[in-house]
mmCIF file of C-alpha atoms in Angstrom:
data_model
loop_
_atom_site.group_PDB
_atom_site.id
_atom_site.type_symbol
_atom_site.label_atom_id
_atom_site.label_comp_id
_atom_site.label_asym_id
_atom_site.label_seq_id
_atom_site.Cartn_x
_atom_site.Cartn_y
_atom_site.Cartn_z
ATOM 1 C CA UNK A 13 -32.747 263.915 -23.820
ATOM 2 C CA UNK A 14 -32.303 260.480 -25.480
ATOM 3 C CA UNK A 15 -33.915 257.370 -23.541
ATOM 4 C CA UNK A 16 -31.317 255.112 -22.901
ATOM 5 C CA UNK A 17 -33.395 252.569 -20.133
ATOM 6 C CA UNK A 18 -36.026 250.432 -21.233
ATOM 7 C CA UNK A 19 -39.055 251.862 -18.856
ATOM 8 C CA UNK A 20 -37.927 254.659 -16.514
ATOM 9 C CA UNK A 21 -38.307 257.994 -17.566
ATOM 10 C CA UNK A 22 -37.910 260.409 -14.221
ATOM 11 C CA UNK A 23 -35.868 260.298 -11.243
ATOM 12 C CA UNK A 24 -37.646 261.911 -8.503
ATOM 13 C CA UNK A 25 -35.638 262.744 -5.785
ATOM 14 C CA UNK A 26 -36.336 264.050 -2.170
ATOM 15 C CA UNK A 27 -34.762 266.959 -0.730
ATOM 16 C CA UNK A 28 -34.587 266.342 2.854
ATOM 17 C CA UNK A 29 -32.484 263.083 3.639
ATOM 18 C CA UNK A 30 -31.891 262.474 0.102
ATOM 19 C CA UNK A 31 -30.244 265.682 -1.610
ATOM 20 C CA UNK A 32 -29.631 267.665 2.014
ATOM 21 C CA UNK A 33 -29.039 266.240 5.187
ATOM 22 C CA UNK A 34 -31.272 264.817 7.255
ATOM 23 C CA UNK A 35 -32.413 267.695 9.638
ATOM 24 C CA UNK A 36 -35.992 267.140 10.638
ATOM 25 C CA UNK A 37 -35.348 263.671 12.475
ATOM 26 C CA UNK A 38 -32.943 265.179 15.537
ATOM 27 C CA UNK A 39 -35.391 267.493 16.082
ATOM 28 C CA UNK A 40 -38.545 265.943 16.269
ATOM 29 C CA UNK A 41 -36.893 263.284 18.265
ATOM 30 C CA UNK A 42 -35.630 266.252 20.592
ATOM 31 C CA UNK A 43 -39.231 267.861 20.671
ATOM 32 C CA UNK A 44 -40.767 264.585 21.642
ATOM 33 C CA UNK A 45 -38.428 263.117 24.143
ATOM 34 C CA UNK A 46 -38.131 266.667 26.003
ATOM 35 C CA UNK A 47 -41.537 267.037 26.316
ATOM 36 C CA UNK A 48 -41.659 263.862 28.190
ATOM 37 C CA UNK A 49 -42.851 261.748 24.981
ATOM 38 C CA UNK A 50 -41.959 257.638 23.729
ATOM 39 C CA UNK A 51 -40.490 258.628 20.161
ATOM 40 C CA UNK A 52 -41.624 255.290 18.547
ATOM 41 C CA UNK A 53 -41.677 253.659 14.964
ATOM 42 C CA UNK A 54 -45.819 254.841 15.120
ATOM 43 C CA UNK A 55 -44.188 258.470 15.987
ATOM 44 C CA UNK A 56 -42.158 258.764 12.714
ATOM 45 C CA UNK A 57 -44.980 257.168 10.926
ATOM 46 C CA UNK A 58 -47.600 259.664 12.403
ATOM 47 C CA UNK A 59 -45.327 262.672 11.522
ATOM 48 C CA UNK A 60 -43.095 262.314 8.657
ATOM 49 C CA UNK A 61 -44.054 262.975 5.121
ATOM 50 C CA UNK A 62 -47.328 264.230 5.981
ATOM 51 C CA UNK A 63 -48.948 267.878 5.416
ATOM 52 C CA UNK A 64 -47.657 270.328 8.106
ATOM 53 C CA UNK A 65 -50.685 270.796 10.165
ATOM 54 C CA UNK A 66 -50.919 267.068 10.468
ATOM 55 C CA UNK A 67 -47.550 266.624 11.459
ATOM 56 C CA UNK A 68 -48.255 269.374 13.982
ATOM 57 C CA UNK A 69 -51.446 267.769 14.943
ATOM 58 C CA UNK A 70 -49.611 264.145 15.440
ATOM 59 C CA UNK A 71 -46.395 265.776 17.173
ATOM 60 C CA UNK A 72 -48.292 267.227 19.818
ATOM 61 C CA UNK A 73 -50.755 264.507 20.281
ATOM 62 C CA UNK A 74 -47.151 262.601 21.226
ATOM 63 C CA UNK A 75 -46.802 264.636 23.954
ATOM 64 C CA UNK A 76 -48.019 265.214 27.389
ATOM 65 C CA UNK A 77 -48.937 268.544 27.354
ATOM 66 C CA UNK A 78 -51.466 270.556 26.049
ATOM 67 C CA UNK A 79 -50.308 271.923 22.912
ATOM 68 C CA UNK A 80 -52.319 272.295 19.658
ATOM 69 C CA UNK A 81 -51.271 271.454 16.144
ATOM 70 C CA UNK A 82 -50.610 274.671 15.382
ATOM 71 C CA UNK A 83 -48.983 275.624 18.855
ATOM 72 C CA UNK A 84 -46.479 272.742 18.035
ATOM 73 C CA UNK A 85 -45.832 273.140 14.646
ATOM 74 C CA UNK A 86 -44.978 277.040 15.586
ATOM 75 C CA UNK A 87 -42.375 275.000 18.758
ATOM 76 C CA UNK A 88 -40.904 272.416 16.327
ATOM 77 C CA UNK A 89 -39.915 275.369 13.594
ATOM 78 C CA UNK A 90 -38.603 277.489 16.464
ATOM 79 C CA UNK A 91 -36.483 274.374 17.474
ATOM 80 C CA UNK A 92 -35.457 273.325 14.370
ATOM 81 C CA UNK A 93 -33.992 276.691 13.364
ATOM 82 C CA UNK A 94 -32.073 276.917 16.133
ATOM 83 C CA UNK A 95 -30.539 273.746 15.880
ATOM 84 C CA UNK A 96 -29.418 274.701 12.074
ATOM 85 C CA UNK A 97 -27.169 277.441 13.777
ATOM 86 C CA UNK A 98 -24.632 273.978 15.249
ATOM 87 C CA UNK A 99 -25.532 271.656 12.249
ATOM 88 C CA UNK A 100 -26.420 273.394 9.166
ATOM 89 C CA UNK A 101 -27.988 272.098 6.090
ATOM 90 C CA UNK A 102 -25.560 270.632 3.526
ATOM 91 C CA UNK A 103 -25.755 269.223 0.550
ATOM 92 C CA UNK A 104 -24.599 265.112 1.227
ATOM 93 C CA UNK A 105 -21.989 263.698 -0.391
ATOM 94 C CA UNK A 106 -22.305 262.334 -4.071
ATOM 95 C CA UNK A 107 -26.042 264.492 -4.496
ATOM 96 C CA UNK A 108 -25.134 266.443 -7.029
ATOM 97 C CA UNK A 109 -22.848 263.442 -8.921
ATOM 98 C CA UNK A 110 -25.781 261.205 -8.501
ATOM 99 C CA UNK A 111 -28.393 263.742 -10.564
ATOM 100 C CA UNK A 112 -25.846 263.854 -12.919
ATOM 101 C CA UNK A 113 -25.379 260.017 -12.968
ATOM 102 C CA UNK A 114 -29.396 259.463 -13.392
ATOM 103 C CA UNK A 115 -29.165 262.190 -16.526
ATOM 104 C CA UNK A 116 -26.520 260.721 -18.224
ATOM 105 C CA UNK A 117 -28.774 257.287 -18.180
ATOM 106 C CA UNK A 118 -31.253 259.610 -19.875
ATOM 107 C CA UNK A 119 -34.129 260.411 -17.080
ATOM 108 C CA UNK A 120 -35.312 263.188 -16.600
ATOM 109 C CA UNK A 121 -34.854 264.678 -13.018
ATOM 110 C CA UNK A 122 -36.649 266.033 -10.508
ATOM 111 C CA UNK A 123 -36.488 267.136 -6.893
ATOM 112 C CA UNK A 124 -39.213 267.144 -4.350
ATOM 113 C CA UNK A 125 -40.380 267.700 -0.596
ATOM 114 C CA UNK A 126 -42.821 269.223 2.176
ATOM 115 C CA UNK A 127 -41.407 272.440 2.350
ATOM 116 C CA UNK A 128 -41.430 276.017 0.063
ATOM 117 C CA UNK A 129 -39.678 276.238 -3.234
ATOM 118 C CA UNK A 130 -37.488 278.844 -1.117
ATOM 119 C CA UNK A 131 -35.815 276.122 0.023
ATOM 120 C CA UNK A 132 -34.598 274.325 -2.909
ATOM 121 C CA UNK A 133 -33.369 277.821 -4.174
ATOM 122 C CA UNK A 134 -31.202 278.281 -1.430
ATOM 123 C CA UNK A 135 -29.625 275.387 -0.751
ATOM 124 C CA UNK A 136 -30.046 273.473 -4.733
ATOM 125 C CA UNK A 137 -30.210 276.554 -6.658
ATOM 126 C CA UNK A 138 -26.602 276.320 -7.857
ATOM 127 C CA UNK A 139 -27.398 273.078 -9.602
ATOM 128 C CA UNK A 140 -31.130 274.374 -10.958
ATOM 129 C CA UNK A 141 -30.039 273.449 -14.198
ATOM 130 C CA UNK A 142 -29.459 269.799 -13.899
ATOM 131 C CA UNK A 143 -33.663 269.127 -12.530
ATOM 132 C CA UNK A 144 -36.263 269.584 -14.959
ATOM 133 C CA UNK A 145 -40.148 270.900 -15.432
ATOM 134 C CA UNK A 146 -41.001 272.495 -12.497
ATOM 135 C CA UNK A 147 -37.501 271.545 -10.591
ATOM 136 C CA UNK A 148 -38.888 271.435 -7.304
ATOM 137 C CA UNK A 149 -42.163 270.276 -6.102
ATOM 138 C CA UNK A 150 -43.630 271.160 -2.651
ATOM 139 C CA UNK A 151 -45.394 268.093 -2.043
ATOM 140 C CA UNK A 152 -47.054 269.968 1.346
ATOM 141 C CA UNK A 153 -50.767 269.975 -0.482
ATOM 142 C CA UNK A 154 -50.039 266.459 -1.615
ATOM 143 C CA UNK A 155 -47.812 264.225 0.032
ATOM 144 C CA UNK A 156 -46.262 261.873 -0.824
ATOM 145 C CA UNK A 157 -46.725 263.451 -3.652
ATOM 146 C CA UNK A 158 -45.705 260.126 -5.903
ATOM 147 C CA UNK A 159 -48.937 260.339 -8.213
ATOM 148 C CA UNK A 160 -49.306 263.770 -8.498
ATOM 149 C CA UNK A 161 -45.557 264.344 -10.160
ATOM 150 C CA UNK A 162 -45.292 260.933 -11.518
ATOM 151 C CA UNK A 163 -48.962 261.622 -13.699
ATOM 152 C CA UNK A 164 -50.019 265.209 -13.369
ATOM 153 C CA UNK A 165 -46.424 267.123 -13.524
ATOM 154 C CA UNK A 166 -44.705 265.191 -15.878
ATOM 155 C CA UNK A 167 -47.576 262.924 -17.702
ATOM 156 C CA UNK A 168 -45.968 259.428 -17.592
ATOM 157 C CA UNK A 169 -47.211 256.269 -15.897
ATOM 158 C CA UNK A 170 -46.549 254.800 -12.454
ATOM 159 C CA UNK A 171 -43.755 252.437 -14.140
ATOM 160 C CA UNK A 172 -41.893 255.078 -15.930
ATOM 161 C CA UNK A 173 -40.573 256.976 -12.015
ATOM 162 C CA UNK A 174 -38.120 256.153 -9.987
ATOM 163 C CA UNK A 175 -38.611 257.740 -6.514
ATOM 164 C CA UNK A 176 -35.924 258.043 -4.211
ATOM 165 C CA UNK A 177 -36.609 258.781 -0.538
ATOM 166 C CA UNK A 178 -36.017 258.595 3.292
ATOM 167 C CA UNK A 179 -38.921 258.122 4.270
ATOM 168 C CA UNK A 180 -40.876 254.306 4.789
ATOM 169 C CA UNK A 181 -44.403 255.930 4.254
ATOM 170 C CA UNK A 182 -43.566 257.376 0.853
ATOM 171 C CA UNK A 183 -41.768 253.587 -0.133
ATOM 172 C CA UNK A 184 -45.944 252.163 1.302
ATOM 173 C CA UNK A 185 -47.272 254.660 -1.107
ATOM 174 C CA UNK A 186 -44.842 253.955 -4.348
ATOM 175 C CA UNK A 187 -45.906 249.928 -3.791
ATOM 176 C CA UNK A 188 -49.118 250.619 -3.696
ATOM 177 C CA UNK A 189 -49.398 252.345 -6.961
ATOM 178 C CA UNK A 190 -46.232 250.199 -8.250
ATOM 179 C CA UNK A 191 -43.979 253.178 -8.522
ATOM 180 C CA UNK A 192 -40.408 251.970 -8.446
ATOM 181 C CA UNK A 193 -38.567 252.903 -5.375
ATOM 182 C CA UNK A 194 -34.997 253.344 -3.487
ATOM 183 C CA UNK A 195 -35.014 254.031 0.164
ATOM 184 C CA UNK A 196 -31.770 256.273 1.454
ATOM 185 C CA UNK A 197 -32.902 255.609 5.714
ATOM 186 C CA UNK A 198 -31.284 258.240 7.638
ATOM 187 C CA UNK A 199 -28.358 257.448 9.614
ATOM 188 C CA UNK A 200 -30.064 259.246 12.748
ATOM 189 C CA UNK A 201 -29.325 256.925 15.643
ATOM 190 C CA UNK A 202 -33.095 257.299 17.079
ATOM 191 C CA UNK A 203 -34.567 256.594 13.213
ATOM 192 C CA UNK A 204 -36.877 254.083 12.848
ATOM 193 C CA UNK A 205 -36.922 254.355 8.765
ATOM 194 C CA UNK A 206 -35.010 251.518 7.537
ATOM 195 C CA UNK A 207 -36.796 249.296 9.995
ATOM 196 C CA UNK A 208 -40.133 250.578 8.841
ATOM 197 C CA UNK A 209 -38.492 250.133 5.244
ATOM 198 C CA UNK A 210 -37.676 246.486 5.902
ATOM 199 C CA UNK A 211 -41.439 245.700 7.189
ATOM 200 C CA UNK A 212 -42.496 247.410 4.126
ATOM 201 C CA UNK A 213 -40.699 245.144 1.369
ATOM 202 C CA UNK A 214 -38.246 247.898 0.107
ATOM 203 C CA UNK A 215 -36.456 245.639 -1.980
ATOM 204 C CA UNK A 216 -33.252 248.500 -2.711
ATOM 205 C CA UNK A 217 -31.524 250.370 0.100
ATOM 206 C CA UNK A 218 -28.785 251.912 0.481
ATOM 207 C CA UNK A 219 -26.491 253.526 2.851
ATOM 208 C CA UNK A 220 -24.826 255.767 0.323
ATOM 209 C CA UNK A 221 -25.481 258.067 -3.093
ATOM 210 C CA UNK A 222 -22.807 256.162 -4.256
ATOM 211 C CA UNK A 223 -24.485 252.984 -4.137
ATOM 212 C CA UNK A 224 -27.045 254.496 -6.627
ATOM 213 C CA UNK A 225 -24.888 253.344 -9.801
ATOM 214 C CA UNK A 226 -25.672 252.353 -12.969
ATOM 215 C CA UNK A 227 -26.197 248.911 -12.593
ATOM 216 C CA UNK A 228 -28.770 249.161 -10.040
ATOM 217 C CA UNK A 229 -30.700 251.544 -12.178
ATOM 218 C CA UNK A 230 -30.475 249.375 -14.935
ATOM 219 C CA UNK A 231 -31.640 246.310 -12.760
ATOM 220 C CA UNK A 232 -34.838 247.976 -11.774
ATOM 221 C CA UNK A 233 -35.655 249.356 -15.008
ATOM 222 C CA UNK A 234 -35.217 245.913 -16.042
ATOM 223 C CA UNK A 235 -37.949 245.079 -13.589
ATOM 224 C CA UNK A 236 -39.962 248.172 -14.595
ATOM 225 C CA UNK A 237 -40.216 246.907 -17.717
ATOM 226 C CA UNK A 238 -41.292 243.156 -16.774
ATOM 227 C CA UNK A 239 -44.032 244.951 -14.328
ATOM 228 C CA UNK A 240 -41.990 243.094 -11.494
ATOM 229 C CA UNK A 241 -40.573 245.712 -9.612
ATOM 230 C CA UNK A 242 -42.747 244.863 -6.575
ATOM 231 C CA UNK A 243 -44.651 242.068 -7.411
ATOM 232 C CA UNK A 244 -43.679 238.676 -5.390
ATOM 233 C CA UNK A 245 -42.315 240.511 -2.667
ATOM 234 C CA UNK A 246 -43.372 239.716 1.094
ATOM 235 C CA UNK A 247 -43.963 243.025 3.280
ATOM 236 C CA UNK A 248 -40.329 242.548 5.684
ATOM 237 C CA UNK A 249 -38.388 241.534 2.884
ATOM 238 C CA UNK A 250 -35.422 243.519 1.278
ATOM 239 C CA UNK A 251 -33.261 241.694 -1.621
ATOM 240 C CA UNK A 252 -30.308 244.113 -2.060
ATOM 241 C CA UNK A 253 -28.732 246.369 0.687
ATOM 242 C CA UNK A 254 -26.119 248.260 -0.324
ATOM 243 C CA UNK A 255 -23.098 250.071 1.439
#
């Protein structure tokens, strides 16, 4: 595939709230609140993007009731599945035209997230062919997982990824390490994530795939490439927002 951007070489993109709809949020909120739990900003930070049994751990230390990690792991699963039979996973608008887009710019692609390869297969599977290397990477072992596929999986440098995610604690992570990043904040009404991105200096967000066009990838491959994609940037500050 011919490089046609000055630094980036990989689009990583998450599954959950990126690709698919955002179905974990509802039901965590629903798992604290009706266990008699304050969801909170500190909830969503103690239990998204983490490995499952500390997710469990943090969900039912939320909680006033005696329930272990495990016991509420095994509760939120239980939950979650039977909320999927009234609002099933879908693939959001403009996914599949935005891996597309971010290929015909000449990255590579790749998708991501905490759970079993399973799950790309059944709901990405039809569009295998458009992610590369591995195609999905269960970040569960690992998360967020930016280093890992950014260096080990696909052998590049910090600079040369573009993550996109939901998720504030994953946009903490790609600063640290200088990663470049776009944060996609669920629309949940209960989220906390583009607050938590705004305290966190996510300097690109956007409401919609759509939004993730060519000019905005060139802009922070442009950046990439001057080593400025973060630098400068006070944590609570975001420069572009975009509908």
């Amino acid at each position: 595939m011919p490089h046609r951007l000055g630094r980036l070489r990989l689009a990583a993109l998450n599954i959950d709230g990126v690709l698919l709809n955002d179905t974990f949020s509802p039901v965590i909120h629903a798992f604290v609140t009706g266990r008699g739990g304050a969801y909170t900003a500190d909830t969503e930070r103690a239990v998204f993007s983490q490995p499952q049994h500390i997710a469990g751990r943090n969900m039912a230390a939320a909680v006033p009731q005696e329930l272990s990690g495990e016991e509420a792991l095994a509760a939120y699963f239980e939950e979650r599945e039977a909320r999927l039979a009234e609002h099933p996973v879908a693939v959001l608008d403009g996914a599949i035209d935005l891996v597309r887009r971010l290929r015909g710019l000449g990255l590579r692609t790749v998708c991501y997230g905490g759970l079993p390869a399973p799950h790309f297969d059944r709901f990405l599977g039809e569009w295998a062919e458009l992610f590369d290397g591995p195609r999905y990477v269960c970040t569960n072992d690992f998360r967020p997982g930016i280093h890992e596929i950014t260096t080990g999986i696909f052998g590049l440098e910090h600079g040369e990824a573009l993550f996109v995610d939901d998720v504030a604690k994953v946009a903490e992570t790609a600063r640290a390490l200088d990663v470049p990043f776009i944060g996609h904040p669920s629309e949940f009404e209960h989220s906390f994530q583009r607050q938590l991105m705004h305290e966190a200096g996510v300097r690109y967000v956007v409401d919609s795939l759509e939004a993730i066009d060519e000019p905005l990838v060139r802009a922070i491959d442009a950046e990439a490439l001057r080593g400025t994609v973060w630098s400068g940037v006070p944590a609570g500050t975001s420069l572009r927002a975009t509908a």
